[in-house]
GROMACS .gro file of C-alpha atoms in nm:
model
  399
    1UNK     CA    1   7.021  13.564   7.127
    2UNK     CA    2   7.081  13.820   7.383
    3UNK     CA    3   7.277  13.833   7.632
    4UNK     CA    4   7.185  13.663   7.951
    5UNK     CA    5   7.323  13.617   8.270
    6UNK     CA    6   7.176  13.400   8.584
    7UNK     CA    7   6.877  13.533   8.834
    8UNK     CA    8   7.000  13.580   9.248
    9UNK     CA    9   6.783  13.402   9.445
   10UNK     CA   10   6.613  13.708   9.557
   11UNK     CA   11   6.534  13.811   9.205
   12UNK     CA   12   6.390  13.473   9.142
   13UNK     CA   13   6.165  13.531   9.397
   14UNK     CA   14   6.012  13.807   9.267
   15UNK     CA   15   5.963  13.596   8.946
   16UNK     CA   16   5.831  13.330   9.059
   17UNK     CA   17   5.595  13.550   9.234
   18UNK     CA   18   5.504  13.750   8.963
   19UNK     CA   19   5.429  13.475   8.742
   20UNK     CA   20   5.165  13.288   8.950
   21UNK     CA   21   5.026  13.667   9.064
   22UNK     CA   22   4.998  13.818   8.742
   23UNK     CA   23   5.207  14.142   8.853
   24UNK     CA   24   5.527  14.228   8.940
   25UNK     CA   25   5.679  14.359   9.254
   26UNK     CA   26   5.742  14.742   9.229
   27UNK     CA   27   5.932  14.992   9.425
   28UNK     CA   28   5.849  15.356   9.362
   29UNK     CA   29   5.971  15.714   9.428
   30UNK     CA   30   5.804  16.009   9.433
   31UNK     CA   31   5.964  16.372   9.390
   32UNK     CA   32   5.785  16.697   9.445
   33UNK     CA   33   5.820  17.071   9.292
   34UNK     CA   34   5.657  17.361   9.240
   35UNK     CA   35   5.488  17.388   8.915
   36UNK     CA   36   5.673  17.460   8.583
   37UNK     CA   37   6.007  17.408   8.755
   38UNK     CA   38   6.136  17.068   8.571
   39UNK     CA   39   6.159  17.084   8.224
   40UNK     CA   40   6.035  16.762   8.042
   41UNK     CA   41   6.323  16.765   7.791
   42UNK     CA   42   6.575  16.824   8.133
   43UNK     CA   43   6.408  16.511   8.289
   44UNK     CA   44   6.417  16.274   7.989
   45UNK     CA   45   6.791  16.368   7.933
   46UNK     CA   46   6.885  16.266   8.288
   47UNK     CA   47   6.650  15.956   8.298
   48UNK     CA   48   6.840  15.844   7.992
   49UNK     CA   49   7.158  15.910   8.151
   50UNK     CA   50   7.057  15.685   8.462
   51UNK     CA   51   6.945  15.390   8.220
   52UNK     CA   52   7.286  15.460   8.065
   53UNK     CA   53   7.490  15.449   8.371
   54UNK     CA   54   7.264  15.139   8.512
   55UNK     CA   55   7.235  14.837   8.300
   56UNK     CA   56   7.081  14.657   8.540
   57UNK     CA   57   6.795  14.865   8.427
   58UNK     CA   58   6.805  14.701   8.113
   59UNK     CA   59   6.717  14.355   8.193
   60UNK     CA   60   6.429  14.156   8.200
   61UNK     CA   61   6.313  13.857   8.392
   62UNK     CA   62   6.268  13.536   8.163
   63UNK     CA   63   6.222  13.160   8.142
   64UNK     CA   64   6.267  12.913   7.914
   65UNK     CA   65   6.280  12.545   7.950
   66UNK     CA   66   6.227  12.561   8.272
   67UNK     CA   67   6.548  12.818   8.334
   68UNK     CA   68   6.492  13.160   8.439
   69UNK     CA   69   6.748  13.411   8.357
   70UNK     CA   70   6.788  13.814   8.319
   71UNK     CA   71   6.786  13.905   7.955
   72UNK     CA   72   6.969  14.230   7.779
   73UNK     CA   73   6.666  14.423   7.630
   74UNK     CA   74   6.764  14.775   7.587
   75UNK     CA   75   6.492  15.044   7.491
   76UNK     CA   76   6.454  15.378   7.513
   77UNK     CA   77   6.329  15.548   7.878
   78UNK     CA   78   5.987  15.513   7.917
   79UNK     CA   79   5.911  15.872   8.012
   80UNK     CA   80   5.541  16.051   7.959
   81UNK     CA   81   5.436  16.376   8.059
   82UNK     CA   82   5.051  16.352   8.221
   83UNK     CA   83   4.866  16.639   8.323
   84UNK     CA   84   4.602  16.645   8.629
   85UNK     CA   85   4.332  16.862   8.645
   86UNK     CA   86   4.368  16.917   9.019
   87UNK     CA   87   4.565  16.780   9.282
   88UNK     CA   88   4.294  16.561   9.397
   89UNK     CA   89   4.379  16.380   9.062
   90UNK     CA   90   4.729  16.309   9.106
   91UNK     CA   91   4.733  16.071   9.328
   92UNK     CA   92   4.466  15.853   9.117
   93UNK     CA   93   4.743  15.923   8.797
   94UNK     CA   94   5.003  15.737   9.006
   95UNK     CA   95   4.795  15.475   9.112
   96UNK     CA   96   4.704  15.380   8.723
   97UNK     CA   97   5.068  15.403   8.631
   98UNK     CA   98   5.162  15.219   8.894
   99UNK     CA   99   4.883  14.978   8.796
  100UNK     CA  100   4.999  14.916   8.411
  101UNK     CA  101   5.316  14.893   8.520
  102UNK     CA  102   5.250  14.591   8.750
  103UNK     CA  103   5.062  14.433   8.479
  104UNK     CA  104   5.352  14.431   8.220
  105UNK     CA  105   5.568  14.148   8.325
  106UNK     CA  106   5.728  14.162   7.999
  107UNK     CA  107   5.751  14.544   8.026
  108UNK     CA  108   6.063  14.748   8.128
  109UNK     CA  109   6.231  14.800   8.445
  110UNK     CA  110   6.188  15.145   8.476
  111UNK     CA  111   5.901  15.381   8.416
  112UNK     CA  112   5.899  15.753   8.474
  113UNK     CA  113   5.604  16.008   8.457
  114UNK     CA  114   5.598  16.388   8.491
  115UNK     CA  115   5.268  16.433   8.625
  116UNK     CA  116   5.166  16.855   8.616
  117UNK     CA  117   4.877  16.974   8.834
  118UNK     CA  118   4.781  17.337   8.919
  119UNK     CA  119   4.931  17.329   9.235
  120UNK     CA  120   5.246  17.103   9.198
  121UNK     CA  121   5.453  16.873   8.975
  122UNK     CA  122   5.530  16.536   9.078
  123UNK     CA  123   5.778  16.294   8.861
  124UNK     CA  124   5.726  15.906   8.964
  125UNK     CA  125   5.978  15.644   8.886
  126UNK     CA  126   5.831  15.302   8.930
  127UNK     CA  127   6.096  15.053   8.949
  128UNK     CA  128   6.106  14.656   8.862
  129UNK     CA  129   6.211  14.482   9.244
  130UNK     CA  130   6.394  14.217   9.054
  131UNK     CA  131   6.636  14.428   8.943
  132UNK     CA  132   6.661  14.705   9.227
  133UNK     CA  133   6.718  14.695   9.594
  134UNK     CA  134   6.717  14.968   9.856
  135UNK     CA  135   7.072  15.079   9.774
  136UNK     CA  136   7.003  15.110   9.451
  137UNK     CA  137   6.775  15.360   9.488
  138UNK     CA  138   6.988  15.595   9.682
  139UNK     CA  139   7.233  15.527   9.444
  140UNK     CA  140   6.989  15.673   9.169
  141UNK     CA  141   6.784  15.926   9.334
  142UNK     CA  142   7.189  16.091   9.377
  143UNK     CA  143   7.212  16.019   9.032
  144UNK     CA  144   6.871  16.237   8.917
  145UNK     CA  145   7.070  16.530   9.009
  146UNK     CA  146   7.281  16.605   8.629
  147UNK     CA  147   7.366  16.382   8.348
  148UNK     CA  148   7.647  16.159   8.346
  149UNK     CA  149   7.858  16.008   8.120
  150UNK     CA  150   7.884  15.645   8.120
  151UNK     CA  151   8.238  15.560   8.051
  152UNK     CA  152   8.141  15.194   7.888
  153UNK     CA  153   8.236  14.965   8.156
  154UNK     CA  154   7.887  14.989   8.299
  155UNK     CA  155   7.827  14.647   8.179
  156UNK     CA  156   8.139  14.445   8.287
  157UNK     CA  157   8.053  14.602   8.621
  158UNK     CA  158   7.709  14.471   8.642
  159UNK     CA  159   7.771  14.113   8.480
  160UNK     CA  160   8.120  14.104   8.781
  161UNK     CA  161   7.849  14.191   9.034
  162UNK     CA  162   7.599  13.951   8.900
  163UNK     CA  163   7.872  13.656   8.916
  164UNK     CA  164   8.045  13.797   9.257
  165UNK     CA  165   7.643  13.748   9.416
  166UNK     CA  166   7.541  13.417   9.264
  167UNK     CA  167   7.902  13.252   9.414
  168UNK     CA  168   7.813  13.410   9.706
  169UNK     CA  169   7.443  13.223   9.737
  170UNK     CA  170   7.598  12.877   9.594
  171UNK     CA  171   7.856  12.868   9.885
  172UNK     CA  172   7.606  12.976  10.176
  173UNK     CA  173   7.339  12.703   9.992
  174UNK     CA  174   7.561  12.475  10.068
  175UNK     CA  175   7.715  12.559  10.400
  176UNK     CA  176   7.637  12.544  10.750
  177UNK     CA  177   7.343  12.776  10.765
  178UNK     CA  178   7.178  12.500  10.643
  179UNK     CA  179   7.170  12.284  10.924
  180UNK     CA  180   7.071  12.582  11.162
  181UNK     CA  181   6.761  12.662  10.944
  182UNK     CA  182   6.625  12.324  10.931
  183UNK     CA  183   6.656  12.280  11.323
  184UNK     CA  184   6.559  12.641  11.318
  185UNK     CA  185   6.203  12.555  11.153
  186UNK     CA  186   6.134  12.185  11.313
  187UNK     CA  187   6.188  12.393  11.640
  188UNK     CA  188   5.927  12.630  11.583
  189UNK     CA  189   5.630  12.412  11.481
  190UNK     CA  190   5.346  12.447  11.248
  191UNK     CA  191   5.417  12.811  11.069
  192UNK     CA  192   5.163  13.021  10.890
  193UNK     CA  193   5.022  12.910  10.577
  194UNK     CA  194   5.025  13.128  10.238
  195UNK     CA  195   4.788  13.355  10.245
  196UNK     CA  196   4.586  13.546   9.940
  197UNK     CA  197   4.674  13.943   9.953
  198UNK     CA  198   4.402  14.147   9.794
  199UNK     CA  199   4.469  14.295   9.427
  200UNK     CA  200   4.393  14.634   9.449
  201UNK     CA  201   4.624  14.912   9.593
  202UNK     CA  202   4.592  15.054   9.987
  203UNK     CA  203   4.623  15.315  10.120
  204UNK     CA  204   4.958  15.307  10.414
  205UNK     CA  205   4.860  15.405  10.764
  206UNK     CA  206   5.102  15.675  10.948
  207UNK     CA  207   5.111  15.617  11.284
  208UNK     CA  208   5.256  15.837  11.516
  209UNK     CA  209   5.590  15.820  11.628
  210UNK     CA  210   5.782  15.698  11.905
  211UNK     CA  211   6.087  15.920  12.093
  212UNK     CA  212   6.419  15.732  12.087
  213UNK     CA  213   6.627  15.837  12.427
  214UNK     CA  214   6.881  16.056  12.389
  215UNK     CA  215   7.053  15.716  12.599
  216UNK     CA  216   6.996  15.475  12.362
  217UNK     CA  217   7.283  15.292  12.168
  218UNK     CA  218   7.319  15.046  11.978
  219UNK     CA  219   7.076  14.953  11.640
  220UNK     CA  220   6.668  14.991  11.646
  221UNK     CA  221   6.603  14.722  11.480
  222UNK     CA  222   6.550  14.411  11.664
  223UNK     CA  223   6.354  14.621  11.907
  224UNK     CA  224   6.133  14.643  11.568
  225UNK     CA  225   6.101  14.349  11.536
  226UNK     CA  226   6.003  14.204  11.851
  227UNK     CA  227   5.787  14.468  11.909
  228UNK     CA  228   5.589  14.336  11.581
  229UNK     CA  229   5.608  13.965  11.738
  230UNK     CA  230   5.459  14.090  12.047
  231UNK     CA  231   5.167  14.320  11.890
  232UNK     CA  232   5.070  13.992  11.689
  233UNK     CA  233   5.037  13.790  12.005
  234UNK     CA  234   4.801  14.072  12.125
  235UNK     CA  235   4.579  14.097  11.811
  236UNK     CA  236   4.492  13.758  11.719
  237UNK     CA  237   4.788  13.530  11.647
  238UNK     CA  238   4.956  13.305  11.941
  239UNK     CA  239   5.170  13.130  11.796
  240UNK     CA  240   5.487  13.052  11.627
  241UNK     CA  241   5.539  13.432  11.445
  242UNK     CA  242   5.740  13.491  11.117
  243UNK     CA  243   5.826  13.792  10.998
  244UNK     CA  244   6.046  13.842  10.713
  245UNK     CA  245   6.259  14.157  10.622
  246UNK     CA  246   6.513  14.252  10.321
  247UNK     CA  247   6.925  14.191  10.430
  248UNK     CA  248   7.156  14.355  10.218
  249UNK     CA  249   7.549  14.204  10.167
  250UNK     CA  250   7.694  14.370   9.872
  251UNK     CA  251   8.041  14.333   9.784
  252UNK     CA  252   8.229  14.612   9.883
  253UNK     CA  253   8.374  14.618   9.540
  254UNK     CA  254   8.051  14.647   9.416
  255UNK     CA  255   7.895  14.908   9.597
  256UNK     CA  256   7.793  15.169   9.340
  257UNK     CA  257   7.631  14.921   9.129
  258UNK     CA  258   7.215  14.935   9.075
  259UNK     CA  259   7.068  14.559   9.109
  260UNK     CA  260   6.907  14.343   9.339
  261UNK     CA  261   7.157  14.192   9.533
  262UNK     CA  262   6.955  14.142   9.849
  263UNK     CA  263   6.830  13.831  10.017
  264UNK     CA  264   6.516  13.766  10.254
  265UNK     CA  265   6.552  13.678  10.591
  266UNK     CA  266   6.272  13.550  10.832
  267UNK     CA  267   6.256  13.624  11.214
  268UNK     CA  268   6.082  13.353  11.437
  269UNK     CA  269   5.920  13.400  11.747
  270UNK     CA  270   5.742  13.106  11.936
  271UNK     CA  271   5.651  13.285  12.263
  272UNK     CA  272   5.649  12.901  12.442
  273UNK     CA  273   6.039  12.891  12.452
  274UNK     CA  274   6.059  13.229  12.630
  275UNK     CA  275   6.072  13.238  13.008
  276UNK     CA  276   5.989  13.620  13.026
  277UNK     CA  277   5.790  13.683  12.717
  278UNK     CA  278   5.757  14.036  12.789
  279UNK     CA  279   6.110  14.079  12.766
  280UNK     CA  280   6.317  14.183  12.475
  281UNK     CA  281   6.638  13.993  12.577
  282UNK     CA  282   6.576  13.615  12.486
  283UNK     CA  283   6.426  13.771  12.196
  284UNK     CA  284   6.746  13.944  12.078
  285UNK     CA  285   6.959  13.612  12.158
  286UNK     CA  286   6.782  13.439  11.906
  287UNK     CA  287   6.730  13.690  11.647
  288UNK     CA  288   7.178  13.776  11.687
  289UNK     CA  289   7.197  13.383  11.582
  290UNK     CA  290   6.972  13.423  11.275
  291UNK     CA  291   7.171  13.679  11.200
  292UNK     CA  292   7.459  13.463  11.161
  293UNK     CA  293   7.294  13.301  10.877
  294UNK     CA  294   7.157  13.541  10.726
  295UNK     CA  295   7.297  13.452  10.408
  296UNK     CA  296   7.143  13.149  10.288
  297UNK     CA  297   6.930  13.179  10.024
  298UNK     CA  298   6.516  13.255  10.140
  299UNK     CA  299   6.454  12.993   9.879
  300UNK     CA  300   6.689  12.771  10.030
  301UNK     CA  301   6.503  12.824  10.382
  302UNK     CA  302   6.191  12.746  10.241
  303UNK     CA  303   6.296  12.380  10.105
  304UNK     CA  304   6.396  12.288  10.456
  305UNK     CA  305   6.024  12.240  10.626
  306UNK     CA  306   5.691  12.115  10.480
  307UNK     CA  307   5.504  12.358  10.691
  308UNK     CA  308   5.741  12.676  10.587
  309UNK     CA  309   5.592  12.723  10.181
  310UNK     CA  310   5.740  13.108  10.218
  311UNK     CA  311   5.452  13.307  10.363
  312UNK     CA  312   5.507  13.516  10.624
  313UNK     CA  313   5.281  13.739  10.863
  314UNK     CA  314   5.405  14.031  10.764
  315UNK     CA  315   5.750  14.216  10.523
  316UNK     CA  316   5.925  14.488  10.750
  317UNK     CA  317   6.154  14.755  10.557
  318UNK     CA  318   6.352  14.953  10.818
  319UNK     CA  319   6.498  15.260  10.700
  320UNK     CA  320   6.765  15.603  10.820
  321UNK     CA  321   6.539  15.902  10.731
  322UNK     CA  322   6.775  16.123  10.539
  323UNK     CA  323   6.689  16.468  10.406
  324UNK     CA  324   6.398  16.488  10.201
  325UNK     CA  325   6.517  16.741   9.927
  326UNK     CA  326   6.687  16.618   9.628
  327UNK     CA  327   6.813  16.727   9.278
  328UNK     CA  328   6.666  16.655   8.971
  329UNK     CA  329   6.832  16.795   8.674
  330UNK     CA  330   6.941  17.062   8.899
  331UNK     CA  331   6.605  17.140   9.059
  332UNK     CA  332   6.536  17.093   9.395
  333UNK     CA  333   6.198  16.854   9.493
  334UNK     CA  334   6.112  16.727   9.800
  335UNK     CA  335   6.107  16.327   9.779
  336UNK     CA  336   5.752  16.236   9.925
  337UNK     CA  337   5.678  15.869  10.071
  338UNK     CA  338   5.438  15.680   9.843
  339UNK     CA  339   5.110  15.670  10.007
  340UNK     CA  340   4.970  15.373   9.847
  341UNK     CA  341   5.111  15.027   9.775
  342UNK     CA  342   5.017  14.667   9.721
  343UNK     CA  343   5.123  14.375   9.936
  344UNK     CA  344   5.350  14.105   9.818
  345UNK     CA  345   5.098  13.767   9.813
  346UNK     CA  346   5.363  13.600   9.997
  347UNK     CA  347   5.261  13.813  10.344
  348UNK     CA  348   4.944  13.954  10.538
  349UNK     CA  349   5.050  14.315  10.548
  350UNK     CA  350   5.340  14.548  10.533
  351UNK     CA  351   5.532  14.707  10.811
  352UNK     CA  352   5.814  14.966  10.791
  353UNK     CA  353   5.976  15.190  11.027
  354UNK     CA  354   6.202  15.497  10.952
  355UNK     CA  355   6.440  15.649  11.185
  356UNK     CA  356   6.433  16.068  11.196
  357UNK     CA  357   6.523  16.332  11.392
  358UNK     CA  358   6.526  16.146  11.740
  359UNK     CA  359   6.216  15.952  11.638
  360UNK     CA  360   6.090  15.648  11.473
  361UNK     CA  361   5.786  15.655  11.236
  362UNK     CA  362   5.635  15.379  11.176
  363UNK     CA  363   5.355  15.314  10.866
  364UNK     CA  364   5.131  15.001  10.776
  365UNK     CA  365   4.992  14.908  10.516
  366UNK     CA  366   4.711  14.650  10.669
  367UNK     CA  367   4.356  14.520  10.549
  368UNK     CA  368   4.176  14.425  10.778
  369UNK     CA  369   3.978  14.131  10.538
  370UNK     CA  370   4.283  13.942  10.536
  371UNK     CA  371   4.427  13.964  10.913
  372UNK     CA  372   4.129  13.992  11.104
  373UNK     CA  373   4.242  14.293  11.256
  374UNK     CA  374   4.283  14.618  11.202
  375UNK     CA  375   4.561  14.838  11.133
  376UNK     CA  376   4.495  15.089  11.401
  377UNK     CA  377   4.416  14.783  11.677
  378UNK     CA  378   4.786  14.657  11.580
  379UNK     CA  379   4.952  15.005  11.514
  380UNK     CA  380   4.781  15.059  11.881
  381UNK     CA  381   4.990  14.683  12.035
  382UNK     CA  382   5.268  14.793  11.801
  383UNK     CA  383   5.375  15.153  11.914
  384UNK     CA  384   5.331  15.009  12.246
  385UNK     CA  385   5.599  14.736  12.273
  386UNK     CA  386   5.796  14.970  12.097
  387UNK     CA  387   5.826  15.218  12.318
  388UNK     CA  388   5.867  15.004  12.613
  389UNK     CA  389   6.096  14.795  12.443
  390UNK     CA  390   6.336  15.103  12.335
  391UNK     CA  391   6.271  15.203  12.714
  392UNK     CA  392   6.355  14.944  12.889
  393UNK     CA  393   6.668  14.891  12.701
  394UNK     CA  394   6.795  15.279  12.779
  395UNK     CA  395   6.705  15.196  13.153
  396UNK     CA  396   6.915  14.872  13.164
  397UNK     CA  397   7.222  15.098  12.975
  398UNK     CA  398   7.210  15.363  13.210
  399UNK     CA  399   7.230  15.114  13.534
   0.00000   0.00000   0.00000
């Protein structure tokens, strides 16, 4: 038998998911160069390193007897060189790799593709989500740059942070978070029921940015998020509002270590509690007590109320923007944002925000068959409370 050690919470999510959906939950990156810069052989060498160096990359997400578990299954790098005929053609490449990937819930963890047009080369990694969170892929997009030489205790390291993460979740399972979730969700009142995401890939929405004062302090992202709470009220959705987003809480100790040790945390709204619904502040209140709690489990949250099953309105990834260029086997490509994703089934769209240069730029990915509305009517509600929110806030700082 191989070795096997226990699924996170958050990576049993994505199971669980992809079992009833039929696909699994993917993360991608995208690197660009001119053409006939990156040598295949260079790339392969330095993908194997990073498979090497990252065991985590190495497991798979099983189940047996009703157990689920990650499994030791170590293969060779799935790497393929694909040539496009323009660069029209490239982004339809991606979207089929992305697409068998998805499909393979027995496959891999990580797939890479050198895909060669005319114009440009691109090389995609497509990443398992069970086994990757958003520090892991800094940690390997800085390890793309040169091969590296795993010094064997790659493994001890993973299965310590593995353990260190699961006694983590057992203790905040059982602790008082509990009781402030439960009152938490009989508080807010009949929730939003699952929804069914369409299948096929979307194209994300840019929307233009919004200017962050030179004045402002403090962090972006509750204003985020209460902007979104506010836009839905607009568009088409009254009451109680969920949104869910990814919280990290790695151990220090464990901080260079690829894997998905990330939990789920939901943000209610119920605009009937709030005396001045147009303001940010009672808002924030509420969201710095979630925030307290933010470690119990999001499967643990979602035993607490029959009319919380998991589905929320929307997933919102908030991100630093960081220079675009990186290394890969010692050639510089631009890193390029994915223009098309899917939806996890357990929301109605996606949401993410990035922070750059004295701006934030915020994307959707929306369709408009499953919300009712469309993504430039709620980009429209969305920029707006935004920017007054962000205002507002450097106003009140400044007097």
């Amino acid at each position: 038998m191989r070795e096997r050690l226990p699924l996170l919470s958050a990576q049993l999510s994505f199971a669980l998911a992809a079992q009833r959906s039929g696909r699994r939950g993917t993360v991608t990156l995208v690197f660009r160069t001119p053409p006939c810069q990156l040598s295949a052989a260079d790339v392969r060498e330095v993908l194997e390193s990073v498979l090497l160096c990252n065991p985590a990359l190495s497991y798979r997400v099983g189940f047996s007897r009703g157990t689920a578990y990650q499994e030791w299954y170590p293969e060779p790098c799935d790497f393929a060189e694909l040539h496009a005929a323009s660069a029209d053609d490239v982004s339809g490449c991606m979207t089929e790799e992305i697409e068998e990937f998805e499909s393979a819930l027995d496959g891999a963890a990580m797939a890479a593709r050198l895909i060669r047009s005319p114009q440009d080369d691109h090389l995609l990694l497509v990443l398992d989500h069970a086994m990757v969170d958003e520090k892991s892929m800094l940690l390997i997009k800085q390890q793309l740059a040169s091969r590296a030489n795993p010094d064997g205790l790659e493994g001890a390291r993973y299965q310590a942070a593995v353990g260190a993460r699961n006694g983590l979740e057992e203790r905040a399972a059982n602790g008082p978070g509990l009781k402030f979730w439960a009152d938490r969700l009989e508080a807010a009142g009949e929730l939003p029921q699952a929804v069914i995401s369409p299948t096929r890939v979307q194209p994300v929405e840019r929307l233009p940015s919004v200017a962050v004062p030179r004045s402002f302090r403090g962090s972006l992202f509750p204003y985020v998020l209460y902007a979104i709470h506010r836009a839905l009220r607009d568009v088409a959705e009254p009451g109680p509002t969920v949104i869910g987003y990814p919280w990290g809480g790695r151990d220090a100790a464990f901080a260079d270590v690829v894997g998905c040790f990330m939990n789920t945390v939901i943000s209610l709204d119920t605009p009937g509690l709030q005396q001045h619904p147009d303001s940010p502040d009672g808002f924030l209140r509420s969201w710095y007590r979630e925030i307290d709690h933010a470690d119990v489990p999001f499967i643990a949250v979602t035993s607490f109320s029959s009319t919380f099953t998991g589905s929320v309105t929307a997933m919102l990834s908030h991100t630093h923007g960081a220079e675009r260029t990186v290394h890969i086997a010692g050639v510089p490509a631009t890193e390029v944002a994915s223009t098309e994703t899917r939806p996890p089934e357990m929301c109605k769209f996606l949401a993410a925000t990035a922070v750059h240069e004295g701006e934030l730029q915020p994307r959707l990915l929306l369709d408009e068959r499953t919300t009712g509305y469309g993504a430039q009517e709620f980009g429209a509600r969305w920029r707006h409370w935004l920017a007054t929110a962000i205002s507002k806030s450097s106003t009140q700082r400044k007097s």
